[in-house]
Short mmCIF file of C-alpha atoms in Angstrom, two decimals:
data_model
loop_
_atom_site.label_atom_id
_atom_site.label_comp_id
_atom_site.label_asym_id
_atom_site.label_seq_id
_atom_site.Cartn_x
_atom_site.Cartn_y
_atom_site.Cartn_z
CA UNK A 6 10.23 -5.93 -98.74
CA UNK A 7 10.31 -1.67 -97.58
CA UNK A 8 7.29 -2.52 -99.65
CA UNK A 9 5.38 -5.10 -97.32
CA UNK A 10 7.03 -3.38 -94.24
CA UNK A 11 5.22 -0.11 -94.92
CA UNK A 12 1.51 -2.31 -96.52
CA UNK A 13 1.89 -4.33 -92.97
CA UNK A 14 2.21 -0.96 -90.84
CA UNK A 15 -0.84 0.25 -93.22
CA UNK A 16 -3.24 -2.67 -92.32
CA UNK A 17 -2.04 -2.58 -88.42
CA UNK A 18 -3.59 0.88 -88.07
CA UNK A 19 -5.69 -0.44 -90.28
CA UNK A 20 -7.70 -3.18 -87.84
CA UNK A 21 -6.83 -0.88 -85.12
CA UNK A 22 -9.33 2.06 -85.93
CA UNK A 23 -11.68 -0.07 -87.00
CA UNK A 24 -11.76 -2.32 -83.45
CA UNK A 25 -12.04 1.15 -81.21
CA UNK A 26 -14.71 2.15 -83.53
CA UNK A 27 -17.48 -1.40 -82.73
CA UNK A 28 -18.87 -1.44 -80.69
CA UNK A 29 -21.88 -3.35 -78.45
CA UNK A 30 -23.70 -1.15 -78.88
CA UNK A 31 -26.29 -2.83 -81.58
CA UNK A 32 -26.86 -5.74 -79.30
CA UNK A 33 -29.07 -3.21 -76.61
CA UNK A 34 -32.55 -3.17 -77.74
CA UNK A 35 -35.07 -2.17 -76.06
CA UNK A 36 -37.93 -5.16 -74.75
CA UNK A 37 -41.09 -2.85 -76.56
CA UNK A 38 -43.43 -5.89 -73.50
CA UNK A 39 -41.44 -4.06 -70.68
CA UNK A 40 -42.03 -0.80 -69.94
CA UNK A 41 -38.80 0.12 -67.88
CA UNK A 42 -38.82 3.21 -65.09
CA UNK A 43 -36.28 4.85 -68.19
CA UNK A 44 -38.63 4.05 -71.17
CA UNK A 45 -41.84 5.02 -69.17
CA UNK A 46 -41.14 8.56 -68.02
CA UNK A 47 -40.77 10.23 -71.14
CA UNK A 48 -43.39 11.49 -72.22
CA UNK A 49 -46.76 13.48 -70.74
CA UNK A 50 -49.55 11.08 -72.46
CA UNK A 51 -47.19 8.15 -70.09
CA UNK A 52 -47.48 10.82 -66.85
CA UNK A 53 -51.26 11.10 -67.21
CA UNK A 54 -51.02 6.72 -67.97
CA UNK A 55 -49.57 6.90 -64.72
CA UNK A 56 -51.55 8.88 -62.69
CA UNK A 57 -54.82 6.81 -64.08
CA UNK A 58 -52.11 4.05 -62.42
CA UNK A 59 -51.90 6.27 -58.43
CA UNK A 60 -55.91 5.94 -58.67
CA UNK A 61 -56.79 2.42 -59.83
CA UNK A 62 -56.06 0.82 -56.01
CA UNK A 63 -59.33 2.60 -55.12
CA UNK A 64 -61.36 1.25 -56.85
CA UNK A 65 -60.83 -1.27 -53.88
CA UNK A 66 -62.72 0.72 -51.89
CA UNK A 67 -66.11 -0.31 -54.20
CA UNK A 68 -65.30 -4.05 -54.06
CA UNK A 69 -67.60 -6.53 -52.88
CA UNK A 70 -71.52 -6.59 -50.87
CA UNK A 71 -72.06 -2.69 -53.41
CA UNK A 72 -69.11 -1.08 -52.08
CA UNK A 73 -69.54 -2.56 -48.30
CA UNK A 74 -67.37 -5.10 -47.85
CA UNK A 75 -64.16 -3.05 -46.21
CA UNK A 76 -66.61 -1.31 -44.59
CA UNK A 77 -68.32 -3.51 -42.96
CA UNK A 78 -64.98 -5.11 -42.19
CA UNK A 79 -62.75 -2.89 -41.06
CA UNK A 80 -65.92 -0.68 -39.28
CA UNK A 81 -69.75 -1.08 -38.51
CA UNK A 82 -68.32 -5.19 -37.63
CA UNK A 83 -65.49 -3.91 -34.61
CA UNK A 84 -68.24 -2.10 -33.27
CA UNK A 85 -72.03 -3.58 -32.02
CA UNK A 86 -73.77 -2.18 -35.67
CA UNK A 87 -73.26 -5.60 -36.77
CA UNK A 88 -71.39 -9.11 -36.00
CA UNK A 89 -69.72 -11.32 -38.11
CA UNK A 90 -70.07 -15.37 -39.12
CA UNK A 91 -67.07 -17.19 -38.33
CA UNK A 92 -68.09 -19.01 -41.14
CA UNK A 93 -68.98 -16.33 -43.74
CA UNK A 94 -65.16 -15.53 -45.52
CA UNK A 95 -61.95 -17.24 -44.22
CA UNK A 96 -60.34 -13.71 -43.87
CA UNK A 97 -63.07 -11.37 -42.10
CA UNK A 98 -61.96 -12.67 -38.55
CA UNK A 99 -58.26 -12.60 -39.01
CA UNK A 100 -58.99 -8.65 -39.76
CA UNK A 101 -61.68 -8.24 -36.98
CA UNK A 102 -59.24 -10.09 -34.78
CA UNK A 103 -55.94 -7.99 -35.85
CA UNK A 104 -54.00 -11.24 -36.21
CA UNK A 105 -51.53 -12.02 -39.20
CA UNK A 106 -50.63 -14.78 -41.16
CA UNK A 107 -48.45 -15.15 -44.14
CA UNK A 108 -51.33 -13.84 -46.47
CA UNK A 109 -51.98 -10.64 -44.75
CA UNK A 110 -49.70 -8.61 -47.93
CA UNK A 111 -52.07 -10.18 -49.88
CA UNK A 112 -54.88 -8.70 -48.01
CA UNK A 113 -56.11 -4.70 -47.70
CA UNK A 114 -53.16 -4.38 -46.06
CA UNK A 115 -51.35 -4.92 -49.40
CA UNK A 116 -53.77 -3.30 -51.08
CA UNK A 117 -53.49 0.55 -48.98
CA UNK A 118 -49.81 -0.50 -49.80
CA UNK A 119 -49.85 -1.41 -53.17
CA UNK A 120 -51.74 2.42 -53.62
CA UNK A 121 -48.66 3.95 -51.77
CA UNK A 122 -45.55 3.02 -54.13
CA UNK A 123 -47.62 2.80 -56.84
CA UNK A 124 -48.07 7.43 -55.03
CA UNK A 125 -44.32 6.99 -54.69
CA UNK A 126 -43.54 6.16 -58.50
CA UNK A 127 -45.28 8.80 -59.95
CA UNK A 128 -43.61 11.27 -57.24
CA UNK A 129 -40.73 10.18 -57.68
CA UNK A 130 -40.64 10.01 -62.21
CA UNK A 131 -42.93 12.79 -63.35
CA UNK A 132 -41.06 15.88 -62.54
CA UNK A 133 -38.06 14.75 -64.70
CA UNK A 134 -40.35 14.90 -67.68
CA UNK A 135 -40.79 18.04 -69.75
CA UNK A 136 -44.01 19.44 -69.61
CA UNK A 137 -46.20 21.95 -68.77
CA UNK A 138 -45.66 23.09 -65.30
CA UNK A 139 -48.88 23.95 -63.64
CA UNK A 140 -50.09 21.14 -64.92
CA UNK A 141 -47.56 18.77 -63.26
CA UNK A 142 -48.38 20.29 -59.90
CA UNK A 143 -51.42 19.19 -59.93
CA UNK A 144 -51.07 15.69 -61.24
CA UNK A 145 -48.10 15.93 -58.23
CA UNK A 146 -51.17 17.63 -55.77
CA UNK A 147 -53.14 14.40 -57.09
CA UNK A 148 -50.22 12.06 -56.26
CA UNK A 149 -49.92 13.36 -52.71
CA UNK A 150 -53.18 13.33 -52.07
CA UNK A 151 -54.14 9.90 -52.43
CA UNK A 152 -50.47 8.86 -50.63
CA UNK A 153 -52.02 11.43 -47.24
CA UNK A 154 -55.78 9.14 -47.97
CA UNK A 155 -53.48 5.66 -47.67
CA UNK A 156 -51.63 6.50 -44.75
CA UNK A 157 -54.50 7.44 -43.80
CA UNK A 158 -55.61 4.90 -44.74
CA UNK A 159 -52.74 2.83 -42.63
CA UNK A 160 -53.55 4.57 -39.31
CA UNK A 161 -57.00 4.49 -39.19
CA UNK A 162 -57.30 0.14 -40.09
CA UNK A 163 -53.94 -0.85 -38.74
CA UNK A 164 -52.77 1.83 -36.36
CA UNK A 165 -48.74 1.44 -37.43
CA UNK A 166 -47.42 1.64 -40.20
CA UNK A 167 -44.60 1.45 -42.23
CA UNK A 168 -43.32 4.95 -43.76
CA UNK A 169 -42.07 5.64 -47.73
CA UNK A 170 -41.90 8.29 -49.44
CA UNK A 171 -40.23 7.13 -51.95
CA UNK A 172 -40.42 3.43 -54.68
CA UNK A 173 -39.25 0.20 -53.14
CA UNK A 174 -36.89 0.62 -56.57
CA UNK A 175 -34.67 3.33 -55.45
CA UNK A 176 -35.19 1.91 -51.62
CA UNK A 177 -35.80 -1.09 -50.75
CA UNK A 178 -34.56 -0.94 -46.58
CA UNK A 179 -37.48 -3.34 -44.81
CA UNK A 180 -38.34 -0.35 -41.95
CA UNK A 181 -40.15 -1.09 -39.11
CA UNK A 182 -43.36 0.02 -37.94
CA UNK A 183 -43.73 3.92 -36.98
CA UNK A 184 -45.33 4.35 -34.35
CA UNK A 185 -49.47 6.42 -34.78
CA UNK A 186 -48.05 9.51 -34.62
CA UNK A 187 -46.09 9.31 -36.75
CA UNK A 188 -47.73 7.52 -39.86
CA UNK A 189 -50.36 10.10 -39.45
CA UNK A 190 -48.45 12.98 -39.21
CA UNK A 191 -47.71 12.09 -43.07
CA UNK A 192 -51.15 11.68 -44.04
CA UNK A 193 -51.61 15.61 -42.03
CA UNK A 194 -48.01 16.30 -44.91
CA UNK A 195 -49.43 14.49 -47.71
CA UNK A 196 -52.20 15.73 -47.96
CA UNK A 197 -51.09 19.45 -47.09
CA UNK A 198 -49.52 19.71 -49.98
CA UNK A 199 -52.65 18.45 -51.76
CA UNK A 200 -53.75 21.31 -51.18
CA UNK A 201 -51.59 23.90 -52.09
CA UNK A 202 -51.66 22.15 -55.16
CA UNK A 203 -54.88 21.10 -56.62
CA UNK A 204 -57.83 22.97 -58.23
CA UNK A 205 -60.56 24.75 -56.58
CA UNK A 206 -62.50 22.91 -59.30
CA UNK A 207 -62.64 20.88 -61.99
CA UNK A 208 -64.70 20.59 -66.35
CA UNK A 209 -66.87 18.53 -66.67
CA UNK A 210 -64.29 16.20 -68.49
CA UNK A 211 -62.19 15.50 -65.32
CA UNK A 212 -64.86 14.65 -63.18
CA UNK A 213 -63.98 11.71 -60.73
CA UNK A 214 -59.85 13.72 -59.70
CA UNK A 215 -59.45 14.82 -56.52
CA UNK A 216 -60.19 18.41 -55.73
CA UNK A 217 -58.26 21.34 -53.74
CA UNK A 218 -61.89 20.61 -51.45
CA UNK A 219 -61.26 16.89 -51.74
CA UNK A 220 -57.68 17.64 -49.74
CA UNK A 221 -58.80 20.09 -47.24
CA UNK A 222 -61.41 17.80 -46.08
CA UNK A 223 -59.81 14.54 -45.57
CA UNK A 224 -56.62 17.04 -44.36
CA UNK A 225 -59.64 17.93 -41.64
CA UNK A 226 -60.33 14.68 -40.88
CA UNK A 227 -56.70 13.33 -40.33
CA UNK A 228 -56.50 16.97 -37.75
CA UNK A 229 -59.67 15.84 -36.33
CA UNK A 230 -57.74 12.20 -35.67
CA UNK A 231 -54.78 14.50 -34.81
CA UNK A 232 -56.39 16.10 -32.11
CA UNK A 233 -55.60 18.93 -33.37
CA UNK A 234 -58.71 20.81 -33.46
CA UNK A 235 -58.35 24.87 -33.95
CA UNK A 236 -56.47 23.18 -37.40
CA UNK A 237 -59.79 21.65 -38.63
#
């Protein structure tokens, strides 16, 4: 009886050890087809991919009519250089008459804020990746440039806008519109930061990436809009 009791105690002890040692970690698997911030921002290679995404929305500037689609909508047709035809493209009249519809977010406003979101993702996540700091600083400068460029577009194209400085996954608050002055000040702040970080020149293999002088030119343009002629 005593021997049976000891065996029973030993069995209970072993069972408790097995129960505490078992976890559900082996059930947790990462979907290789669906990246998340924690799985993507892990290497210098992915930081470079992330920066490519930041540049991507600029392709929209080259959309249609040999790159003139947006410029025709936002500039020439708002002056007396040329006149829109209502029946040509339905969205043209909405843009020119500053009319918001349920589709506004998927149009030019949406493209600008896609660029801002991608820049915010990069600026928030890239600094956490272990890589050459000098190279990272330059890449952050590129992201600051692009965000400043898009906020300048918000100011010139829509006057007022929503200022977002964090990824939507971190801050999804529905903020109201900031004033034109606040939007322009944000563009100036970003372009100033970009100017500090960007190199003066690029090797041949990096043609097309922004430089310090590109940031300086955009910053000067933004300062002219602000009326700060001395700083410009």
